Amino acid sequence: MKVGFIGLGVMGRPMALNVLRRGFEVGVYARSDTAGSLVSAGAASYGSPAALAEVSDVIVTMVTGTSDVEEVLLGPRGIVRTARPGAIAIDMSTIAPRATARMAAELARHGIQMLDAPVSGGPAGAENATLTIMVGGDAEVLGRVRPILDCLGTTVVHMGGHGAGQTAKACNQLALLVTTQGVAEALALARRCGLDPRAVRRALLSGLAASRVLDLFGGRMAERQFQPGIEARLYHKDLHIVLETAESVGQPLPAATVVMESVDALIGAGKGRMDLSSLIELLEPPFTGTK
Amino acid sequence: MKVGFIGLGVMGRPMALNVLRRGFEVGVYARSDTAGSLVSAGAASYGSPAALAEVSDVIVTMVTGTSDVEEVLLGPRGIVRTARPGAIAIDMSTIAPRATARMAAELARHGIQMLDAPVSGGPAGAENATLTIMVGGDAEVLGRVRPILDCLGTTVVHMGGHGAGQTAKACNQLALLVTTQGVAEALALARRCGLDPRAVRRALLSGLAASRVLDLFGGRMAERQFQPGIEARLYHKDLHIVLETAESVGQPLPAATVVMESVDALIGAGKGRMDLSSLIELLEPPFTGTK
């Protein structure tokens, strides 16, 4: 089984490497000049998604947004031009659930099966192959590509039909972002009251308020290390998907709406490329955004 | 060392029992008729906080609010009337940080040392002696009572002077409550989109959104088990302390403010005695409160 990877960023590159290391034949395509380390490790590089798809049984996409996925799947040089009937496209980007379902229908007309399979776990999870993978689409198709997904993560969960993986990922980002705001408010309050945020974080980690967010982002907040990590602007994109999805089904999300205001303010303050943990800076004087 | 316990509710009762089981001589006082099981287990029962304090080296209070603590410590039948100079009062209730500091000063004038030592871990933590205990006050005094606190929890952290334990607890409740709202919004969105909230919870538990709140309250939300647990009205009290503390130091807390509106709405809907996990019901049609 030959696996093509499209998108070799902070997530896609270590994921492709993990599949390669487990003995699969891997081909890659990346818009920018990032294929080098994969080629050194034994992957073949192709000049377009279409060229890669021509020789692949499975094509994994790990790009940024909905329009990026549309371009590499359905664009003029997209995989739909050349992929063989029976090929499987696994989109592991985080994009809008409804757009995914539309793309899956379009690919199906060309005999290409699609799964949406976004992940949680961040760059560390990608490197250590400990990602959680939330899958939408046909269960039988998932069964066929499971050996590949097992190279990438420790938890692969089938959530339902096309788009269900993206919906689960939206729920994940929603819980994660609201939790991050809560941790930021807790540690900002601690500091403002004269407590050591590092001691407060340690105490909270052993109680009911414990979370991976408190551990990871709370640690960066307490140590004031705001280099990414994952850039805040990417969470902004995800939160947009969350609110758009909620809007489409009439779901009120009062806390997520407040967090969107904070993330907007962060980006407005020119900190979109900082780590999400810099949300705490909005809560500290002098205030640059949300009140 | 004789230990007096004041307040034998869902937290205080198992805590007193744990100290008794570890071989300490224990006396108890409770306003309502809840001392029975402690007496059967070997504790002595007293008719007032003052009567209990007369025979105790250490007095532990685990009652509801600031005014309850004031009454048992400083009221007409309070421990201040009879406690021996050198006695130590450990208040493990969750109350306002600034009120704690005032009470500690008043007790000190009578030769009584006070520690604020609120806990996280809930009824299960109280029963299994796995509480996290956040302590404010004199470190030397903490050293003297540590053998008692070690009967109650696995993590005892000295946070600073009088009130610092309560401030840390406020930060804990803030993080916990905002996280709970985030989990409620995530599982409500999942359900509204046709996903199984139980499957979504399981998937999220293995990723970056994992938290003890998702595990515990998320489990109750997914299974729709809204019996407490800890009643929502007690978290309302805690959130009031959080916002009051934040106000006193000029700390904006946008997400906590939104959660307060939700908890207010929950209580307004007559659900104050349900488990905090019933916050998710506000997000489901027909809406009874927050939008």
Coordinates of C-alpha atoms in Angstrom, one line a residue:
Chain A
M1 CA 0.0 0.0 0.0
K2 CA 1.5 3.3 -1.1
V3 CA 0.7 6.3 1.0
G4 CA 0.8 9.9 -0.3
F5 CA 1.1 12.8 2.1
I6 CA 0.0 16.3 1.2
G7 CA 1.1 19.0 3.7
L8 CA 4.3 18.7 5.6
G9 CA 3.9 21.4 8.3
V10 CA 4.5 21.1 12.0
M11 CA 1.9 18.2 12.1
G12 CA 2.2 16.6 8.6
R13 CA 5.9 16.2 8.5
P14 CA 6.3 14.0 11.7
M15 CA 3.2 12.1 10.7
A16 CA 4.6 11.2 7.3
L17 CA 7.9 10.2 8.9
N18 CA 6.1 7.8 11.3
V19 CA 4.3 6.1 8.4
L20 CA 7.6 5.8 6.5
R21 CA 9.4 4.4 9.5
R22 CA 6.7 1.7 9.9
G23 CA 7.7 0.4 6.4
F24 CA 5.1 1.9 4.1
E25 CA 6.1 3.3 0.8
V26 CA 5.5 7.0 1.1
G27 CA 5.2 9.8 -1.5
V28 CA 4.9 13.5 -0.5
Y29 CA 3.8 16.8 -1.9
A30 CA 4.2 20.2 -0.2
R31 CA 3.6 23.6 -1.6
S32 CA 6.6 25.1 0.1
D33 CA 10.1 23.6 0.0
T34 CA 9.6 21.3 3.1
A35 CA 9.9 17.9 1.5
G36 CA 13.7 17.7 2.0
S37 CA 13.9 15.8 5.2
L38 CA 11.2 13.3 4.1
V39 CA 13.1 12.7 0.8
S40 CA 16.3 12.1 2.8
A41 CA 14.4 9.6 4.9
G42 CA 13.3 7.7 1.8
A43 CA 10.1 9.3 0.6
A44 CA 9.5 10.2 -3.1
S45 CA 8.6 13.8 -3.8
Y46 CA 6.0 14.8 -6.5
G47 CA 5.3 18.1 -8.1
S48 CA 1.5 18.3 -7.6
P49 CA -1.3 16.6 -5.7
A50 CA -2.4 15.1 -9.0
A51 CA 1.1 13.6 -9.7
L52 CA 1.2 12.1 -6.2
A53 CA -2.3 10.7 -6.4
E54 CA -1.5 9.0 -9.7
V55 CA 0.8 6.6 -7.8
S56 CA -0.9 6.4 -4.4
D57 CA -3.4 3.9 -2.9
V58 CA -4.2 6.2 0.0
I59 CA -3.7 10.0 0.1
V60 CA -3.4 11.8 3.5
T61 CA -4.0 15.5 3.5
M62 CA -2.8 17.6 6.5
V63 CA -3.2 21.2 5.5
T64 CA -4.6 24.3 7.1
G65 CA -8.1 25.3 6.1
T66 CA -11.2 24.3 4.2
S67 CA -10.1 26.1 1.0
D68 CA -6.6 24.3 1.2
V69 CA -8.3 20.9 1.4
E70 CA -10.6 21.8 -1.5
E71 CA -7.7 22.9 -3.6
V72 CA -5.6 19.7 -3.1
L73 CA -8.6 17.4 -3.5
L74 CA -10.8 19.1 -6.1
G75 CA -8.7 21.9 -7.7
P76 CA -7.2 21.9 -11.2
R77 CA -4.1 20.0 -10.0
G78 CA -6.1 18.1 -7.3
I79 CA -6.1 14.4 -6.6
V80 CA -9.5 14.0 -8.2
R81 CA -7.8 14.5 -11.7
T82 CA -5.7 11.3 -11.4
A83 CA -6.6 9.2 -8.4
R84 CA -7.5 5.6 -9.3
P85 CA -11.0 4.4 -8.6
G86 CA -10.9 2.7 -5.2
A87 CA -8.3 5.2 -3.9
I88 CA -8.9 6.5 -0.4
A89 CA -8.5 10.2 0.6
I90 CA -8.0 10.7 4.4
D91 CA -8.2 14.4 5.3
M92 CA -6.6 14.9 8.7
S93 CA -6.8 18.7 8.6
T94 CA -9.3 20.5 10.9
I95 CA -12.0 22.0 8.6
A96 CA -15.7 22.6 8.6
P97 CA -17.8 19.5 9.0
R98 CA -20.3 20.4 6.3
A99 CA -17.6 21.2 3.7
T100 CA -16.1 17.8 4.4
A101 CA -19.4 16.1 3.6
R102 CA -19.7 18.0 0.3
M103 CA -16.2 17.0 -0.7
A104 CA -16.8 13.4 0.1
A105 CA -19.8 13.4 -2.1
E106 CA -17.9 15.0 -5.0
L107 CA -15.0 12.5 -4.6
A108 CA -17.4 9.6 -4.5
R109 CA -18.7 10.6 -7.9
H110 CA -15.1 9.8 -9.2
G111 CA -14.9 6.5 -7.3
I112 CA -12.7 7.9 -4.6
Q113 CA -13.6 7.2 -1.0
M114 CA -13.0 9.9 1.6
L115 CA -12.6 9.9 5.4
D116 CA -12.4 12.9 7.6
A117 CA -9.9 12.1 10.3
P118 CA -8.8 15.2 12.3
V119 CA -6.5 14.7 15.2
S120 CA -5.9 16.0 18.7
G121 CA -2.5 15.9 20.5
G122 CA -0.5 18.7 18.9
P123 CA 3.0 18.5 17.5
A124 CA 4.2 16.3 20.4
G125 CA 1.4 13.8 19.7
A126 CA 2.3 13.8 16.0
E127 CA 6.0 13.2 16.7
N128 CA 5.4 10.5 19.3
A129 CA 2.6 8.9 17.3
T130 CA 0.2 9.3 20.2
L131 CA -2.5 11.3 18.4
T132 CA -6.2 10.8 19.0
I133 CA -7.9 10.4 15.6
M134 CA -11.6 11.1 15.2
V135 CA -13.0 9.5 12.0
G136 CA -16.1 10.2 10.0
G137 CA -17.1 8.2 6.9
D138 CA -17.6 4.6 6.0
A139 CA -16.6 2.1 8.7
E140 CA -15.4 -0.5 6.1
V141 CA -13.2 2.1 4.5
L142 CA -11.8 3.0 7.9
G143 CA -11.0 -0.7 8.4
R144 CA -8.9 -0.8 5.3
V145 CA -6.7 2.2 6.3
R146 CA -6.5 1.5 10.0
P147 CA -2.9 0.1 9.6
I148 CA -1.9 3.5 8.5
L149 CA -3.7 5.4 11.2
D150 CA -2.2 3.1 13.8
C151 CA 1.2 4.4 12.7
L152 CA 0.0 7.9 13.7
G153 CA -2.0 7.6 16.9
T154 CA -2.9 5.5 19.9
T155 CA -6.7 6.2 19.7
V156 CA -8.7 5.9 16.6
V157 CA -12.4 6.4 17.1
H158 CA -15.1 6.1 14.4
M159 CA -17.6 8.9 15.2
G160 CA -20.2 8.4 12.4
G161 CA -20.7 9.3 8.8
H162 CA -18.9 12.0 6.7
G163 CA -18.2 15.1 8.8
A164 CA -18.7 13.3 12.1
G165 CA -14.9 13.2 12.7
Q166 CA -14.7 17.0 12.0
T167 CA -17.7 17.6 14.3
A168 CA -16.0 15.6 17.1
K169 CA -12.8 17.7 16.5
A170 CA -14.9 20.9 16.7
C171 CA -16.2 19.7 20.1
N172 CA -12.6 18.9 21.2
Q173 CA -11.4 22.4 20.2
L174 CA -14.4 24.0 21.9
A175 CA -13.7 22.1 25.2
L176 CA -10.0 22.8 24.9
L177 CA -10.3 26.5 24.2
V178 CA -12.8 27.2 26.9
T179 CA -10.7 25.3 29.4
T180 CA -7.6 27.3 28.3
Q181 CA -9.5 30.5 29.0
G182 CA -10.5 29.2 32.4
V183 CA -6.9 28.3 33.2
A184 CA -5.7 31.7 32.0
E185 CA -8.3 33.5 34.3
A186 CA -7.4 31.3 37.2
L187 CA -3.6 31.9 36.9
A188 CA -4.1 35.6 36.2
L189 CA -6.2 35.9 39.4
A190 CA -3.6 34.0 41.4
R191 CA -0.9 36.3 40.2
R192 CA -2.9 39.5 40.8
C193 CA -3.6 38.3 44.4
G194 CA 0.1 37.8 45.0
L195 CA 0.3 34.1 44.7
D196 CA 2.9 32.2 42.7
P197 CA 1.1 30.9 39.5
R198 CA 3.5 28.0 39.4
A199 CA 2.6 26.8 42.9
V200 CA -1.1 27.3 42.1
R201 CA -0.8 25.3 38.9
R202 CA 0.9 22.5 40.8
A203 CA -1.8 22.5 43.5
L204 CA -4.6 22.6 40.9
L205 CA -3.1 19.7 38.9
S206 CA -3.8 17.3 41.8
G207 CA -7.4 18.3 42.2
L208 CA -10.7 18.3 40.3
A209 CA -9.5 21.2 38.1
A210 CA -6.7 19.1 36.7
S211 CA -6.5 19.0 32.9
R212 CA -4.0 18.5 30.1
V213 CA -4.6 22.2 29.3
L214 CA -3.6 23.2 32.8
D215 CA -0.5 21.0 32.6
L216 CA 0.6 22.2 29.1
F217 CA -0.7 25.7 28.5
G218 CA -0.9 26.5 32.2
G219 CA 2.8 25.6 32.5
R220 CA 3.6 28.0 29.6
M221 CA 1.5 30.7 31.3
A222 CA 3.1 30.2 34.7
E223 CA 6.6 30.2 33.1
R224 CA 5.6 33.0 30.7
Q225 CA 6.8 31.0 27.7
F226 CA 4.7 32.2 24.8
Q227 CA 6.6 30.8 21.9
P228 CA 4.5 28.2 20.0
G229 CA 3.6 25.4 20.4
I230 CA 0.6 25.9 18.2
E231 CA 0.0 29.4 17.0
A232 CA -3.1 31.1 18.4
R233 CA -4.3 32.0 14.9
L234 CA -4.8 28.3 14.1
Y235 CA -7.1 28.0 17.1
H236 CA -8.9 31.1 15.8
K237 CA -9.7 29.2 12.6
D238 CA -10.9 26.2 14.7
L239 CA -13.1 28.4 16.9
H240 CA -14.6 29.9 13.8
I241 CA -15.5 26.4 12.7
V242 CA -17.0 25.7 16.1
L243 CA -19.2 28.7 16.1
E244 CA -20.3 28.3 12.4
T245 CA -21.2 24.6 13.1
A246 CA -23.1 25.7 16.3
E247 CA -24.9 28.4 14.3
S248 CA -26.0 25.9 11.6
V249 CA -27.8 23.7 14.2
G250 CA -29.0 26.5 16.5
Q251 CA -26.7 25.6 19.4
P252 CA -26.0 28.5 21.8
L253 CA -22.4 28.5 23.1
P254 CA -22.0 31.4 25.6
A255 CA -18.5 30.6 26.9
A256 CA -17.1 29.8 23.4
T257 CA -18.4 33.1 22.2
V258 CA -16.5 34.9 25.0
V259 CA -13.3 33.0 24.1
M260 CA -13.7 34.0 20.5
E261 CA -13.7 37.6 21.6
S262 CA -10.5 36.9 23.6
V263 CA -8.8 35.2 20.6
D264 CA -9.9 38.0 18.3
A265 CA -8.4 40.5 20.7
L266 CA -5.1 38.5 20.9
I267 CA -4.8 38.5 17.1
G268 CA -5.8 42.2 17.0
A269 CA -2.9 42.8 19.5
G270 CA -0.6 41.3 16.9
K271 CA 0.0 38.0 18.8
G272 CA -1.6 35.6 16.4
R273 CA 1.6 33.8 15.9
M274 CA 2.3 33.4 19.6
D275 CA 1.3 30.3 21.6
L276 CA -2.4 30.1 22.6
S277 CA -1.1 30.4 26.3
S278 CA -0.6 34.1 25.6
L279 CA -4.3 34.5 26.2
I280 CA -3.3 35.2 29.8
E281 CA -1.6 38.4 28.7
L282 CA -5.0 39.9 27.8
L283 CA -6.0 39.5 31.4
E284 CA -3.0 41.4 32.7
P285 CA -2.5 45.2 32.9
P286 CA -2.2 47.1 30.7
F287 CA -5.2 45.6 29.0
T288 CA -5.1 45.3 25.2
G289 CA -8.4 43.8 24.6
T290 CA -11.3 42.0 26.3
K291 CA -12.4 43.4 29.6
Chain B
M1 CA -3.5 15.4 70.1
K2 CA -7.3 15.7 70.3
V3 CA -9.0 16.8 67.1
G4 CA -12.5 18.5 67.1
F5 CA -14.6 18.5 63.9
I6 CA -17.3 21.1 63.3
G7 CA -19.6 20.3 60.4
L8 CA -20.4 16.7 59.4
G9 CA -21.9 17.1 55.9
V10 CA -21.0 15.3 52.7
M11 CA -17.4 16.4 53.1
G12 CA -16.9 16.8 56.9
R13 CA -18.2 13.4 57.9
P14 CA -15.9 11.2 55.9
M15 CA -13.0 13.5 56.8
A16 CA -13.6 13.1 60.5
L17 CA -13.9 9.4 60.1
N18 CA -10.6 9.2 58.3
V19 CA -8.9 11.1 61.2
L20 CA -10.6 8.8 63.7
R21 CA -9.4 5.7 61.8
R22 CA -5.8 6.9 61.9
G23 CA -5.9 6.7 65.7
F24 CA -6.6 10.3 66.7
E25 CA -9.0 11.1 69.5
V26 CA -11.9 12.9 67.8
G27 CA -14.7 15.0 69.1
V28 CA -17.5 16.3 66.9
Y29 CA -20.1 19.0 66.8
A30 CA -22.8 19.4 64.1
R31 CA -25.8 21.7 64.0
S32 CA -28.1 19.0 62.6
D33 CA -28.4 15.5 63.9
T34 CA -25.6 14.0 61.9
A35 CA -23.1 13.0 64.6
G36 CA -24.6 9.5 65.0
S37 CA -22.3 7.5 62.7
L38 CA -19.2 9.3 64.1
V39 CA -20.2 8.5 67.7
S40 CA -20.8 4.9 66.7
A41 CA -17.2 4.9 65.3
G42 CA -15.8 6.2 68.6
A43 CA -16.0 10.0 68.4
A44 CA -17.3 12.0 71.3
S45 CA -20.2 14.5 70.6
Y46 CA -20.4 18.0 72.1
G47 CA -23.3 20.4 72.3
S48 CA -21.6 23.5 70.9
P49 CA -18.4 24.6 69.2
A50 CA -17.3 26.1 72.5
A51 CA -17.9 22.9 74.4
L52 CA -15.9 21.0 71.7
A53 CA -13.1 23.6 71.7
E54 CA -12.7 23.4 75.5
V55 CA -11.3 19.8 75.1
S56 CA -9.5 20.1 71.7
D57 CA -6.0 20.9 70.6
V58 CA -7.0 21.3 67.0
I59 CA -10.4 22.3 65.7
V60 CA -11.3 21.6 62.1
T61 CA -14.2 23.4 60.6
M62 CA -16.0 22.2 57.4
V63 CA -19.1 24.2 57.0
T64 CA -20.8 26.0 54.1
G65 CA -20.2 29.7 54.0
T66 CA -18.3 32.6 55.4
S67 CA -21.1 33.4 57.9
D68 CA -21.1 29.8 59.1
V69 CA -17.4 29.9 59.8
E70 CA -17.7 33.2 61.6
E71 CA -20.4 31.8 63.8
V72 CA -18.6 28.7 64.9
L73 CA -15.3 30.5 65.4
L74 CA -16.3 33.9 66.7
G75 CA -20.0 33.6 67.6
P76 CA -21.6 33.6 71.1
R77 CA -21.0 29.8 71.3
G78 CA -17.9 29.9 69.1
I79 CA -14.6 28.3 69.8
V80 CA -13.0 31.7 70.7
R81 CA -15.0 31.5 74.0
T82 CA -13.2 28.5 75.3
A83 CA -10.2 27.4 73.1
R84 CA -7.0 27.2 75.0
P85 CA -4.1 29.5 74.1
G86 CA -2.0 27.6 71.5
A87 CA -5.0 25.8 70.1
I88 CA -5.1 25.7 66.3
A89 CA -8.2 26.3 64.1
I90 CA -8.1 24.8 60.6
D91 CA -10.9 26.1 58.5
M92 CA -11.4 23.7 55.5
S93 CA -14.6 25.3 54.3
T94 CA -14.5 27.3 51.1
I95 CA -15.0 31.0 52.0
A96 CA -13.9 34.5 51.1
P97 CA -10.1 35.0 51.3
R98 CA -10.4 38.4 52.9
A99 CA -12.9 37.3 55.5
T100 CA -10.4 34.4 56.5
A101 CA -7.6 36.9 57.1
R102 CA -9.9 39.0 59.3
M103 CA -10.9 35.9 61.4
A104 CA -7.3 34.8 61.7
A105 CA -6.4 38.2 63.1
E106 CA -9.3 38.1 65.6
L107 CA -8.4 34.6 66.8
A108 CA -4.8 35.5 67.1
R109 CA -5.8 38.2 69.7
H110 CA -7.0 35.3 71.8
G111 CA -3.9 33.2 71.3
I112 CA -5.5 30.9 68.8
Q113 CA -3.7 30.2 65.5
M114 CA -5.7 29.8 62.3
L115 CA -5.0 28.1 59.0
D116 CA -7.2 28.3 56.0
A117 CA -7.1 24.9 54.3
P118 CA -9.8 24.5 51.7
V119 CA -9.8 21.3 49.7
S120 CA -10.4 20.0 46.2
G121 CA -11.5 16.5 45.4
G122 CA -15.1 16.4 46.3
P123 CA -16.9 13.7 48.3
A124 CA -15.0 10.9 46.7
G125 CA -11.7 12.6 47.6
A126 CA -13.0 13.1 51.2
E127 CA -13.9 9.4 51.5
N128 CA -10.7 8.1 49.9
A129 CA -8.5 10.6 51.7
T130 CA -7.1 11.8 48.4
L131 CA -8.0 15.5 48.8
T132 CA -5.8 18.3 47.6
I133 CA -5.4 20.8 50.6
M134 CA -4.4 24.4 49.8
V135 CA -3.1 26.0 53.0
G136 CA -2.8 29.7 54.0
G137 CA -1.2 30.8 57.2
D138 CA 2.0 30.3 59.2
A139 CA 4.2 27.5 57.9
E140 CA 5.3 26.5 61.3
V141 CA 1.7 26.0 62.4
L142 CA 1.1 24.0 59.3
G143 CA 4.0 21.8 60.3
R144 CA 2.4 21.0 63.6
V145 CA -0.9 19.9 62.1
R146 CA 0.4 18.2 59.1
P147 CA -0.1 14.7 60.6
I148 CA -3.8 15.5 60.7
L149 CA -4.0 16.9 57.2
D150 CA -2.1 13.8 56.0
C151 CA -5.1 11.7 57.1
L152 CA -7.3 13.7 54.8
G153 CA -5.4 14.2 51.5
T154 CA -2.5 13.2 49.3
T155 CA -1.4 16.7 48.4
V156 CA -0.9 19.4 51.0
V157 CA 0.5 22.7 49.6
H158 CA 1.4 25.8 51.5
M159 CA 0.3 28.7 49.3
G160 CA 1.3 31.7 51.5
G161 CA -0.1 33.8 54.4
H162 CA -3.6 33.9 55.8
G163 CA -6.2 33.8 53.0
A164 CA -3.7 32.4 50.4
G165 CA -5.3 28.9 50.7
Q166 CA -8.7 30.4 50.0
T167 CA -7.3 32.4 47.1
A168 CA -5.8 29.2 45.6
K169 CA -9.2 27.4 46.1
A170 CA -11.0 30.3 44.4
C171 CA -8.6 29.9 41.4
N172 CA -9.3 26.1 41.5
Q173 CA -13.1 26.7 41.4
L174 CA -12.7 29.2 38.7
A175 CA -10.7 26.8 36.4
L176 CA -13.1 24.0 37.3
L177 CA -16.3 25.9 36.6
V178 CA -15.2 27.4 33.3
T179 CA -13.9 23.9 32.2
T180 CA -17.3 22.5 33.2
Q181 CA -19.1 25.0 31.0
G182 CA -16.7 24.2 28.1
V183 CA -17.4 20.5 28.5
A184 CA -21.2 21.2 28.6
E185 CA -21.0 23.3 25.5
A186 CA -18.9 20.6 23.7
L187 CA -21.2 17.7 24.6
A188 CA -24.3 19.8 23.8
L189 CA -23.0 20.6 20.4
A190 CA -22.1 17.0 19.8
R191 CA -25.6 15.8 20.7
R192 CA -27.2 18.6 18.6
C193 CA -25.1 17.5 15.6
G194 CA -26.3 13.9 16.0
L195 CA -23.2 12.5 17.6
D196 CA -23.2 10.2 20.6
P197 CA -22.0 12.4 23.6
R198 CA -20.6 9.2 25.2
A199 CA -18.4 8.4 22.2
V200 CA -17.3 12.1 22.0
R201 CA -16.4 12.2 25.6
R202 CA -14.3 9.0 25.3
A203 CA -12.5 10.4 22.2
L204 CA -11.8 13.8 23.9
L205 CA -10.5 12.0 27.0
S206 CA -7.5 10.8 25.1
G207 CA -6.6 14.1 23.6
L208 CA -5.5 17.6 24.7
A209 CA -9.1 18.4 25.9
A210 CA -8.8 15.7 28.5
S211 CA -9.7 16.9 32.1
R212 CA -11.0 15.4 35.3
V213 CA -14.1 17.6 34.7
L214 CA -14.6 15.9 31.3
D215 CA -14.2 12.5 33.0
L216 CA -16.4 13.2 36.0
F217 CA -19.0 15.9 35.0
G218 CA -18.8 15.0 31.3
G219 CA -19.6 11.4 32.3
R220 CA -22.7 12.5 34.2
M221 CA -23.7 14.8 31.3
A222 CA -23.3 12.0 28.7
E223 CA -25.3 9.6 30.8
R224 CA -27.8 12.3 31.9
Q225 CA -27.3 11.5 35.6
F226 CA -27.9 14.8 37.3
Q227 CA -28.2 13.7 40.9
P228 CA -25.4 15.1 43.1
G229 CA -22.5 14.8 43.5
I230 CA -22.0 18.3 44.7
E231 CA -25.0 20.6 44.4
A232 CA -24.8 23.4 41.9
R233 CA -25.8 25.9 44.6
L234 CA -22.5 25.3 46.4
Y235 CA -20.6 26.1 43.2
H236 CA -22.7 29.3 42.9
K237 CA -21.4 30.3 46.4
D238 CA -17.8 29.6 45.3
L239 CA -18.2 31.5 42.0
H240 CA -19.5 34.4 44.0
I241 CA -16.3 34.3 46.1
V242 CA -14.2 34.1 42.8
L243 CA -15.9 37.2 41.3
E244 CA -15.8 39.2 44.6
T245 CA -12.1 38.4 45.0
A246 CA -11.4 39.4 41.4
E247 CA -13.4 42.6 41.8
S248 CA -11.3 43.5 44.9
V249 CA -8.1 43.3 42.9
G250 CA -9.4 44.7 39.6
Q251 CA -9.1 41.4 37.8
P252 CA -11.4 41.0 34.7
L253 CA -12.7 37.4 34.3
P254 CA -14.8 37.3 31.1
A255 CA -15.5 33.5 31.0
A256 CA -16.2 33.2 34.7
T257 CA -18.7 36.0 34.4
V258 CA -20.5 34.1 31.7
V259 CA -20.5 30.9 33.8
M260 CA -22.0 32.9 36.7
E261 CA -24.9 33.8 34.4
S262 CA -25.4 30.1 33.6
V263 CA -25.2 29.0 37.2
D264 CA -27.6 31.8 38.1
A265 CA -30.0 30.6 35.4
L266 CA -29.7 27.0 36.7
I267 CA -30.7 28.1 40.1
G268 CA -33.4 30.3 38.7
A269 CA -34.7 27.2 36.9
G270 CA -35.1 25.4 40.3
K271 CA -32.1 23.1 39.7
G272 CA -29.8 24.4 42.5
R273 CA -29.8 21.1 44.3
M274 CA -29.0 19.1 41.1
D275 CA -25.4 18.2 40.2
L276 CA -23.3 20.9 38.5
S277 CA -23.3 18.7 35.4
S278 CA -27.0 19.8 34.8
L279 CA -25.4 23.0 33.4
I280 CA -25.7 21.2 30.1
E281 CA -29.5 21.2 30.3
L282 CA -29.4 25.0 29.9
L283 CA -27.9 24.5 26.5
E284 CA -30.6 22.1 25.3
P285 CA -34.0 23.0 23.9
P286 CA -36.3 24.2 25.4
F287 CA -34.0 26.8 26.8
T288 CA -34.7 27.9 30.4
G289 CA -32.0 30.5 30.8
T290 CA -28.8 31.7 29.2
K291 CA -28.8 32.1 25.5

